[in-house]
Amino acid sequence: MILPLTPAKILAAAATLPGWKVKRNALTKTFTFTSFREAFAFMVRVGFEAEAMNHHPEWTNVYNRVVIRLNTHEAGSRITARDVKLARKIEHISWVK
C-alpha cells in the first residue's frame, strides 16, 4: 500500500521544487515553452520517465503551455513520495523554469 505524505512533508518537498504548488491534493506546475514543438518534445521526454516509473501524470497541453498535476491514485489521489520523485525528474528534464 502506498501512503500519502503528511502535510508538513508535502510543504517541505514543494519548497524544494521551484514553481510547483500544492492544489487540491496534487503537486502542480505550468511550464511555458517558446513553441508547441518544444512543449510536445518536453511531454515526450516526461512520458518516457513516467512510463519507466509506472507513474503517469495528469496533464494538459495548449500550444506552448504544459500543465502537470501529480498525485497517486493508489493513495486515494493524494500526494506521495512517488509524486515528489517524478516532479524532481521533470525539473531535471525541463529547460524552462
PDB file of C-alpha atoms in Angstrom:
ATOM      1  CA  MET A   1       0.000   0.000   0.000  1.00  0.00           C
ATOM      2  CA  ILE A   2       1.269   3.459  -0.914  1.00  0.00           C
ATOM      3  CA  LEU A   3       0.783   6.012   1.839  1.00  0.00           C
ATOM      4  CA  PRO A   4       0.233   9.734   1.292  1.00  0.00           C
ATOM      5  CA  LEU A   5       2.770  12.183   2.662  1.00  0.00           C
ATOM      6  CA  THR A   6       1.912  14.276   5.693  1.00  0.00           C
ATOM      7  CA  PRO A   7       1.021  17.922   5.049  1.00  0.00           C
ATOM      8  CA  ALA A   8       4.367  19.004   6.563  1.00  0.00           C
ATOM      9  CA  LYS A   9       6.336  16.680   4.266  1.00  0.00           C
ATOM     10  CA  ILE A  10       4.353  17.869   1.260  1.00  0.00           C
ATOM     11  CA  LEU A  11       5.087  21.522   2.014  1.00  0.00           C
ATOM     12  CA  ALA A  12       8.761  20.758   2.653  1.00  0.00           C
ATOM     13  CA  ALA A  13       9.048  18.902  -0.672  1.00  0.00           C
ATOM     14  CA  ALA A  14       7.173  21.620  -2.581  1.00  0.00           C
ATOM     15  CA  ALA A  15       9.557  24.222  -1.168  1.00  0.00           C
ATOM     16  CA  THR A  16      12.429  22.417  -2.934  1.00  0.00           C
ATOM     17  CA  LEU A  17      10.608  22.224  -6.277  1.00  0.00           C
ATOM     18  CA  PRO A  18      10.755  25.645  -7.984  1.00  0.00           C
ATOM     19  CA  GLY A  19       7.380  26.769  -9.269  1.00  0.00           C
ATOM     20  CA  TRP A  20       5.459  23.725  -8.022  1.00  0.00           C
ATOM     21  CA  LYS A  21       2.340  24.377  -5.970  1.00  0.00           C
ATOM     22  CA  VAL A  22       0.068  22.203  -3.881  1.00  0.00           C
ATOM     23  CA  LYS A  23      -3.502  22.429  -5.198  1.00  0.00           C
ATOM     24  CA  ARG A  24      -6.408  20.096  -4.495  1.00  0.00           C
ATOM     25  CA  ASN A  25      -4.266  17.207  -3.209  1.00  0.00           C
ATOM     26  CA  ALA A  26      -1.763  17.401  -6.074  1.00  0.00           C
ATOM     27  CA  LEU A  27       1.583  18.885  -6.962  1.00  0.00           C
ATOM     28  CA  THR A  28       1.050  21.184  -9.944  1.00  0.00           C
ATOM     29  CA  LYS A  29       3.168  23.293 -12.226  1.00  0.00           C
ATOM     30  CA  THR A  30       2.726  25.148 -15.508  1.00  0.00           C
ATOM     31  CA  PHE A  31       5.615  25.059 -17.965  1.00  0.00           C
ATOM     32  CA  THR A  32       5.668  27.641 -20.760  1.00  0.00           C
ATOM     33  CA  PHE A  33       7.871  26.966 -23.775  1.00  0.00           C
ATOM     34  CA  THR A  34       8.632  29.033 -26.880  1.00  0.00           C
ATOM     35  CA  SER A  35       6.599  26.820 -29.215  1.00  0.00           C
ATOM     36  CA  PHE A  36       4.264  23.866 -29.492  1.00  0.00           C
ATOM     37  CA  ARG A  37       7.173  21.765 -30.752  1.00  0.00           C
ATOM     38  CA  GLU A  38       9.169  22.435 -27.574  1.00  0.00           C
ATOM     39  CA  ALA A  39       6.168  21.730 -25.342  1.00  0.00           C
ATOM     40  CA  PHE A  40       5.475  18.485 -27.149  1.00  0.00           C
ATOM     41  CA  ALA A  41       9.137  17.398 -27.004  1.00  0.00           C
ATOM     42  CA  PHE A  42       9.078  18.018 -23.254  1.00  0.00           C
ATOM     43  CA  MET A  43       5.939  15.910 -22.889  1.00  0.00           C
ATOM     44  CA  VAL A  44       7.520  13.041 -24.820  1.00  0.00           C
ATOM     45  CA  ARG A  45      10.596  13.100 -22.581  1.00  0.00           C
ATOM     46  CA  VAL A  46       8.486  13.250 -19.413  1.00  0.00           C
ATOM     47  CA  GLY A  47       6.360  10.431 -20.806  1.00  0.00           C
ATOM     48  CA  PHE A  48       9.391   8.130 -21.018  1.00  0.00           C
ATOM     49  CA  GLU A  49      10.327   8.877 -17.394  1.00  0.00           C
ATOM     50  CA  ALA A  50       6.746   8.445 -16.192  1.00  0.00           C
ATOM     51  CA  GLU A  51       6.405   5.132 -18.027  1.00  0.00           C
ATOM     52  CA  ALA A  52       9.692   3.877 -16.547  1.00  0.00           C
ATOM     53  CA  MET A  53       8.313   4.696 -13.087  1.00  0.00           C
ATOM     54  CA  ASN A  54       4.848   3.349 -13.950  1.00  0.00           C
ATOM     55  CA  HIS A  55       3.546   6.640 -12.568  1.00  0.00           C
ATOM     56  CA  HIS A  56       1.702   8.788 -15.072  1.00  0.00           C
ATOM     57  CA  PRO A  57       0.899  12.491 -14.730  1.00  0.00           C
ATOM     58  CA  GLU A  58      -2.372  14.193 -15.367  1.00  0.00           C
ATOM     59  CA  TRP A  59      -1.535  16.935 -17.823  1.00  0.00           C
ATOM     60  CA  THR A  60      -2.839  19.289 -20.451  1.00  0.00           C
ATOM     61  CA  ASN A  61      -1.164  20.988 -23.370  1.00  0.00           C
ATOM     62  CA  VAL A  62      -2.334  24.095 -25.178  1.00  0.00           C
ATOM     63  CA  TYR A  63       0.128  25.389 -27.772  1.00  0.00           C
ATOM     64  CA  ASN A  64       3.324  26.206 -25.808  1.00  0.00           C
ATOM     65  CA  ARG A  65       1.967  25.536 -22.318  1.00  0.00           C
ATOM     66  CA  VAL A  66       2.010  22.248 -20.389  1.00  0.00           C
ATOM     67  CA  VAL A  67       0.202  21.983 -17.057  1.00  0.00           C
ATOM     68  CA  ILE A  68       1.186  18.973 -14.951  1.00  0.00           C
ATOM     69  CA  ARG A  69      -0.720  17.614 -11.973  1.00  0.00           C
ATOM     70  CA  LEU A  70       0.761  14.818  -9.852  1.00  0.00           C
ATOM     71  CA  ASN A  71      -0.910  12.643  -7.244  1.00  0.00           C
ATOM     72  CA  THR A  72      -1.174   8.913  -6.628  1.00  0.00           C
ATOM     73  CA  HIS A  73      -4.458   7.117  -7.255  1.00  0.00           C
ATOM     74  CA  GLU A  74      -3.403   4.124  -5.134  1.00  0.00           C
ATOM     75  CA  ALA A  75      -3.087   6.506  -2.171  1.00  0.00           C
ATOM     76  CA  GLY A  76      -6.578   7.938  -2.550  1.00  0.00           C
ATOM     77  CA  SER A  77      -5.462  10.561  -5.089  1.00  0.00           C
ATOM     78  CA  ARG A  78      -3.149  12.170  -2.553  1.00  0.00           C
ATOM     79  CA  ILE A  79       0.479  13.275  -2.821  1.00  0.00           C
ATOM     80  CA  THR A  80       3.091  10.576  -2.162  1.00  0.00           C
ATOM     81  CA  ALA A  81       6.854  10.207  -2.386  1.00  0.00           C
ATOM     82  CA  ARG A  82       6.342   8.892  -5.948  1.00  0.00           C
ATOM     83  CA  ASP A  83       4.876  12.248  -6.967  1.00  0.00           C
ATOM     84  CA  VAL A  84       7.784  14.148  -5.463  1.00  0.00           C
ATOM     85  CA  LYS A  85      10.247  11.815  -7.202  1.00  0.00           C
ATOM     86  CA  LEU A  86       8.556  12.340 -10.580  1.00  0.00           C
ATOM     87  CA  ALA A  87       8.396  16.117 -10.032  1.00  0.00           C
ATOM     88  CA  ARG A  88      12.160  16.110  -9.395  1.00  0.00           C
ATOM     89  CA  LYS A  89      12.749  14.146 -12.611  1.00  0.00           C
ATOM     90  CA  ILE A  90      10.532  16.605 -14.505  1.00  0.00           C
ATOM     91  CA  GLU A  91      12.546  19.516 -13.116  1.00  0.00           C
ATOM     92  CA  HIS A  92      15.726  17.839 -14.279  1.00  0.00           C
ATOM     93  CA  ILE A  93      14.285  17.357 -17.785  1.00  0.00           C
ATOM     94  CA  SER A  94      12.838  20.836 -18.189  1.00  0.00           C
ATOM     95  CA  TRP A  95      14.873  23.550 -19.858  1.00  0.00           C
ATOM     96  CA  VAL A  96      12.383  26.215 -18.722  1.00  0.00           C
ATOM     97  CA  LYS A  97      11.901  27.021 -15.057  1.00  0.00           C
TER      98      LYS A  97
END
